[in-house]
CSV table of C-alpha atoms in Angstrom, one decimal:
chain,number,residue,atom,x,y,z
A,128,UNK,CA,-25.5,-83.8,-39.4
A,129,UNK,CA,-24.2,-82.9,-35.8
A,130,UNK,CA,-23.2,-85.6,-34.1
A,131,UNK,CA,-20.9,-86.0,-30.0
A,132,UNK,CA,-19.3,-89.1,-30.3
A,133,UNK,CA,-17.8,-90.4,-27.1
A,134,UNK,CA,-15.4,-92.9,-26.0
A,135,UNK,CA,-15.9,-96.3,-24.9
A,136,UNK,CA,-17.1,-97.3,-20.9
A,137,UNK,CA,-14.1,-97.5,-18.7
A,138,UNK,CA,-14.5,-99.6,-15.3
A,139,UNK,CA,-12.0,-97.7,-12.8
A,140,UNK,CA,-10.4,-98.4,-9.2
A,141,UNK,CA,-10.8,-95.6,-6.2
A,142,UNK,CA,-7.9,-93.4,-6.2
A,143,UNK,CA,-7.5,-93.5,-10.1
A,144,UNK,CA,-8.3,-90.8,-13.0
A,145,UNK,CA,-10.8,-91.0,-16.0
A,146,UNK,CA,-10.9,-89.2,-19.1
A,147,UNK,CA,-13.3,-89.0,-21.6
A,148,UNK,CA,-13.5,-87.7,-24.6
A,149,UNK,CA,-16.4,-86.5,-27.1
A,150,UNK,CA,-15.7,-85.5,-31.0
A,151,UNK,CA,-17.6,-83.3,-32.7
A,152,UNK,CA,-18.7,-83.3,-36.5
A,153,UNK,CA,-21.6,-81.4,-38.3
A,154,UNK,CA,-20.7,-78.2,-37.0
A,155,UNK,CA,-18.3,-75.4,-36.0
A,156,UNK,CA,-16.8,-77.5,-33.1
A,157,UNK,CA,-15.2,-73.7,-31.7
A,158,UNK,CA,-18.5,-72.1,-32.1
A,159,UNK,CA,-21.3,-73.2,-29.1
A,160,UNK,CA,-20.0,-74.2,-25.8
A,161,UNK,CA,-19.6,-77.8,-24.6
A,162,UNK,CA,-21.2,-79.3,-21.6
A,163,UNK,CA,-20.6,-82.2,-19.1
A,164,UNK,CA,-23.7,-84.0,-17.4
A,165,UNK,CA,-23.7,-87.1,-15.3
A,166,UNK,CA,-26.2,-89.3,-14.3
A,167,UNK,CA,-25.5,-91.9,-11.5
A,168,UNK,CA,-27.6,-95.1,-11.3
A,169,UNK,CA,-30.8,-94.5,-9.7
A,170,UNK,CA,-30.8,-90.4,-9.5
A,171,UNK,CA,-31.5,-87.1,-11.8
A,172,UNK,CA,-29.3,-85.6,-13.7
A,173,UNK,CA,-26.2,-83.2,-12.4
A,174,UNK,CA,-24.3,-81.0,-14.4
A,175,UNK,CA,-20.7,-80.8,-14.4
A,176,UNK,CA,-19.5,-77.5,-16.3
A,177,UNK,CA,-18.5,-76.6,-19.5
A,178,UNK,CA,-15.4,-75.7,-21.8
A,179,UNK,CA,-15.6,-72.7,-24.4
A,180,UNK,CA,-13.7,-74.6,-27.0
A,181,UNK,CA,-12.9,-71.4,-28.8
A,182,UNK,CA,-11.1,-69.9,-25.7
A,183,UNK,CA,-10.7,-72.9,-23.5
A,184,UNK,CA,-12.4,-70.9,-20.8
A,185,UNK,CA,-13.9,-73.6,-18.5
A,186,UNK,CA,-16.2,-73.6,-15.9
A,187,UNK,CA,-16.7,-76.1,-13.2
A,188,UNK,CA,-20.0,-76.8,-10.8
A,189,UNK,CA,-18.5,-76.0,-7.4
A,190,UNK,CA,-18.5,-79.9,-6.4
A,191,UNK,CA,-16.3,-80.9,-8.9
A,192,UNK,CA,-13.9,-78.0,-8.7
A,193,UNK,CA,-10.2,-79.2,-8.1
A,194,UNK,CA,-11.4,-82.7,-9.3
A,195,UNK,CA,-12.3,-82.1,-13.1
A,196,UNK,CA,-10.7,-80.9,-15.9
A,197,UNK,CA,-11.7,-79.8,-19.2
A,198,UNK,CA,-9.8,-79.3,-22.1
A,199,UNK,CA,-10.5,-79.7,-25.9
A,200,UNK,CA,-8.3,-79.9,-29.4
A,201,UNK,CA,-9.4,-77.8,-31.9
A,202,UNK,CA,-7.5,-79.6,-34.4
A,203,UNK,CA,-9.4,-82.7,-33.9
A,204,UNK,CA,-12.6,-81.3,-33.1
A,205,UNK,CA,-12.6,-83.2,-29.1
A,206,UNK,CA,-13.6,-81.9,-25.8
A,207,UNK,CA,-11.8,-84.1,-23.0
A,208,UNK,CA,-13.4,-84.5,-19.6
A,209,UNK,CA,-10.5,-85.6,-16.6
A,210,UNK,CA,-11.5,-86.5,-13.5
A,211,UNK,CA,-9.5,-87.9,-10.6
A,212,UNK,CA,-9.6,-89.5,-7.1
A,213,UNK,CA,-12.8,-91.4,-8.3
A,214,UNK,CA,-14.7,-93.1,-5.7
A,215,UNK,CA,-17.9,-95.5,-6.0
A,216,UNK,CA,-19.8,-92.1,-5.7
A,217,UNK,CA,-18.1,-91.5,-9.5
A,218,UNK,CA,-20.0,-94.2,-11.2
A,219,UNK,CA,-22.6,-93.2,-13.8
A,220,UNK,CA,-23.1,-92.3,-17.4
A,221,UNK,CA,-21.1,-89.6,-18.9
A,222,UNK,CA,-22.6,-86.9,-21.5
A,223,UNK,CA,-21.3,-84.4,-23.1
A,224,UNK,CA,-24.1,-81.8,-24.9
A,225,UNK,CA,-23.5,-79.0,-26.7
A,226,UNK,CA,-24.9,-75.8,-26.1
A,227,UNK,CA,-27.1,-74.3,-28.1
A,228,UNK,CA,-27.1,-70.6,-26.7
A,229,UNK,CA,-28.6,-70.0,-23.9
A,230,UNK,CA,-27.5,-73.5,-21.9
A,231,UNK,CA,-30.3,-75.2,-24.1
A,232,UNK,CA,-29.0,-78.7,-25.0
A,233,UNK,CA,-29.5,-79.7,-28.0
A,234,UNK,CA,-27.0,-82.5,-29.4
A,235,UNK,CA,-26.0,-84.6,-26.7
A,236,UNK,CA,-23.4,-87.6,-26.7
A,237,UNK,CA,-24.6,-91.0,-26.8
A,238,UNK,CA,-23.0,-91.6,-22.9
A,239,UNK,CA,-19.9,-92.7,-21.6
A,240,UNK,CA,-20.7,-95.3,-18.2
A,241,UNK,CA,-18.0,-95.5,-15.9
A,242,UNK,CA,-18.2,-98.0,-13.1
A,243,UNK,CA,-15.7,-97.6,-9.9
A,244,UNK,CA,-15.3,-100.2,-8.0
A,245,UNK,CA,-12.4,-101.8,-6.5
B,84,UNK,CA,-28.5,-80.5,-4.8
B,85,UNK,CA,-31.3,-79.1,-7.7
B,86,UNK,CA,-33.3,-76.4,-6.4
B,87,UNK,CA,-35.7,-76.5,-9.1
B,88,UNK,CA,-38.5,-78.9,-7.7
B,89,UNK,CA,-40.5,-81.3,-10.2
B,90,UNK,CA,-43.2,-83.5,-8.8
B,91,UNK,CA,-42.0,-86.7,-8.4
B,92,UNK,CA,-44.7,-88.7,-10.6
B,93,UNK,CA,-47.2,-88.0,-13.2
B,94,UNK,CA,-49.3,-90.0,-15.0
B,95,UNK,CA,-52.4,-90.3,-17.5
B,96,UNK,CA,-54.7,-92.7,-19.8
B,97,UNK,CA,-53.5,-92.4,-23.3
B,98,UNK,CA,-55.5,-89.0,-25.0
B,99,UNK,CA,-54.9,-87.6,-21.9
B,100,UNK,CA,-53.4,-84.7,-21.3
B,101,UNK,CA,-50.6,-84.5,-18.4
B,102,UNK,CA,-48.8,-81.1,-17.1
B,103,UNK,CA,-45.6,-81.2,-15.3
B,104,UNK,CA,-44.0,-78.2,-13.0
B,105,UNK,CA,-40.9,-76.9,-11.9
B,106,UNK,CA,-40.7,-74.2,-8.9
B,107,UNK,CA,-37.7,-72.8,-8.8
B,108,UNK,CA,-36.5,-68.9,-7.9
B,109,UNK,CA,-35.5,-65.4,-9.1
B,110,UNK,CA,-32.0,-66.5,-9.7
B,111,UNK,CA,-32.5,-69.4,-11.9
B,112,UNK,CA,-36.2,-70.0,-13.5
B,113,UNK,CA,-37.0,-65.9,-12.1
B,114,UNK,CA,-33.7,-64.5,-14.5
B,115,UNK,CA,-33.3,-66.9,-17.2
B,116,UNK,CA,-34.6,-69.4,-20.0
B,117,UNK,CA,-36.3,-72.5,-18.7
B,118,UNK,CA,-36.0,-75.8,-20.6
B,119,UNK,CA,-37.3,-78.8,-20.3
B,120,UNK,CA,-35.4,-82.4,-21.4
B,121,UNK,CA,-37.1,-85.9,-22.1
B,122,UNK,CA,-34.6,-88.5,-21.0
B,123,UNK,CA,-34.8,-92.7,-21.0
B,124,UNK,CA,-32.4,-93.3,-18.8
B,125,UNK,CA,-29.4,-95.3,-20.5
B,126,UNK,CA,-30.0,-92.8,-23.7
B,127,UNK,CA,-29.3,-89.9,-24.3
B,128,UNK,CA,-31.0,-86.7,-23.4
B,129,UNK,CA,-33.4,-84.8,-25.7
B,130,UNK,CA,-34.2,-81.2,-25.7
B,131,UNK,CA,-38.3,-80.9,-25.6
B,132,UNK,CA,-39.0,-77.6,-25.2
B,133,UNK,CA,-35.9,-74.9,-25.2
B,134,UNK,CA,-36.0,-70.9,-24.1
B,135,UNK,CA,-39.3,-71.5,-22.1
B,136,UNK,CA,-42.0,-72.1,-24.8
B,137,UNK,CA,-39.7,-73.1,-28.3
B,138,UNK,CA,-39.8,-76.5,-29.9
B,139,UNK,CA,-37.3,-77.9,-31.4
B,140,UNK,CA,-37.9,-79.3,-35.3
B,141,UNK,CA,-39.2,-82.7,-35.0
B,142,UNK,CA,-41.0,-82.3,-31.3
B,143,UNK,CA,-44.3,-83.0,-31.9
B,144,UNK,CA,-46.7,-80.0,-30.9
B,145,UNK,CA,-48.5,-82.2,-28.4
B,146,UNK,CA,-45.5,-81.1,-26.3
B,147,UNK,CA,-45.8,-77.4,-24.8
B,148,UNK,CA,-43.9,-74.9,-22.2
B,149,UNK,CA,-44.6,-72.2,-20.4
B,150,UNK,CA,-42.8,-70.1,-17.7
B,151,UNK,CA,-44.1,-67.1,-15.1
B,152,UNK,CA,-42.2,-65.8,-12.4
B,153,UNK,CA,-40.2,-68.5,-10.7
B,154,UNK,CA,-42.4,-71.3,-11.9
B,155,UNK,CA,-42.9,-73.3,-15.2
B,156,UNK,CA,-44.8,-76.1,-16.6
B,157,UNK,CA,-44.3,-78.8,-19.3
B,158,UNK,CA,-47.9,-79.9,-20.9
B,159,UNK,CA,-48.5,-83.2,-22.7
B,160,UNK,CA,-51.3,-83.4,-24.6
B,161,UNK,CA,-52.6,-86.8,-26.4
B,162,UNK,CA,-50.8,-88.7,-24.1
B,163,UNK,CA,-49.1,-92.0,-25.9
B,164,UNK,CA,-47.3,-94.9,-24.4
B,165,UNK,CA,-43.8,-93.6,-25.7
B,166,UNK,CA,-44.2,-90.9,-23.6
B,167,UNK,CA,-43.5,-93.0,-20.7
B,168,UNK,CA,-40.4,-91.9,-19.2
B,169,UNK,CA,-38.3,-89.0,-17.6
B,170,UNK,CA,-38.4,-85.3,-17.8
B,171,UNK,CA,-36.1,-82.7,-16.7
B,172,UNK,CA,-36.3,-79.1,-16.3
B,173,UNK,CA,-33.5,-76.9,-16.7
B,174,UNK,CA,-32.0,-73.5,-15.8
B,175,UNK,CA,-28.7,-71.5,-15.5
B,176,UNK,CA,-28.8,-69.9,-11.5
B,177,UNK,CA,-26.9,-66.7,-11.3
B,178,UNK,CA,-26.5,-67.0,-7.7
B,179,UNK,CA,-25.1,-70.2,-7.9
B,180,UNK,CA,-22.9,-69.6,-11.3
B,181,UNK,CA,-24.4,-73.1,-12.0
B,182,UNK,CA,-26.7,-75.2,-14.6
B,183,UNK,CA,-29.5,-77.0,-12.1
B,184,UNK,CA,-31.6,-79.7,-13.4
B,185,UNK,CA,-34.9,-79.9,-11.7
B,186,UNK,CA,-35.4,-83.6,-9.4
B,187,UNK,CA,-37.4,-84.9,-12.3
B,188,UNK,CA,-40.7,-86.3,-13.3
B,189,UNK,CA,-41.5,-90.2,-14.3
B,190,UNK,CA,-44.4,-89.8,-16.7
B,191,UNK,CA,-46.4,-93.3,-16.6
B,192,UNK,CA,-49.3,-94.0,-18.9
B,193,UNK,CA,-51.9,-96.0,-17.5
């Protein structure tokens, strides 16, 4: 069965990087796109961008361009999310979610919460 | 910020039936699929209803999309107390080069 897992919470300081990973199993990992979605505490949910882990071809939401970083391993089936210069704006829950075809979600991670605080 | 709009709230007894929109525009809702996620916050997402009007296997069929124009609606039908939570719609927005979520809708169930 397809299954994201992802790594464990992380609690941060401002000015420091995070990266998070999600492995894949159940499925072509180079075949469907991967996605990043937050969701800080108390609002909706924002998407990130994604990584075409065939090609590596990323693409970032404009407010986290220059900030994020998305990468995978093929060999291992993992998509890595980096993000740097967190501040307390940063701290939510993590998801990666794999695209079915036509940016319909359908497996998702089981979350990642990062907390920044100093 | 989403420019797909949800009404904030929406609620019903249980048997009820509850509909949920999203406005959005000829970019996003206007030039491609519309979905629509259920999400308790702290859990993961699910997909509801995918490419404006599909359900995925196990979604019960009390749970139904539609789109027109710039607009779409989620419908719940026999309202149960599990259906108490968040929901999401969802588009790619070629202006934008973006994926926007709409504001989201807390479902309660009286």
């Amino acid at each position: 069965q397809v299954q994201l897992v992802q790594s464990g919470a992380e609690v941060k300081k401002p000015g420091a990087s995070l990266k998070v990973s999600c492995q894949a199993s159940g499925y072509n990992f180079t075949g469907y796109y991967l996605h990043w979605v937050r969701q800080a505490p108390g609002q909706g949910l924002e998407w990130m961008g994604y990584i075409n882990p065939n090609r590596g071809i990323t693409k970032y939401a404009q407010k986290f361009q220059g900030r994020v970083t998305m990468t995978r391993d093929t060999s291992i089936s993992t998509a890595y999310m980096e993000v740097s210069s967190l501040t307390s704006d940063d701290t939510a829950i993590y998801y990666c979610a794999r695209d079915l075809r036509y940016y319909d979600f359908d497996y998702w991670g089981q979350g990642t919460l990062v907390t920044v605080s100093s | 910020q989403s420019v797909l709009t949800q009404p904030p709230s929406a609620s019903g007894t249980p048997g009820q039936r509850v509909t949920i929109s999203c406005s959005g525009g000829r970019s996003n809702i206007g030039s491609n699929s519309l979905h629509w996620y259920q999400h308790l916050p702290g859990t993961a997402p699910k997909l509801l209803i995918y490419r404006n009007d599909r359900r995925p296997s196990g979604v019960p069929d009390r749970f139904s999309g539609s789109k027109s124009g710039t607009s779409a609606s989620l419908a719940i039908s026999g309202l149960r107390s599990d259906d108490e939570t968040y929901y999401y719609c969802a588009a790619w927005d070629d202006s934008l080069s973006a994926y926007l979520f709409g504001t989201g809708t807390k479902v309660t169930v009286l």
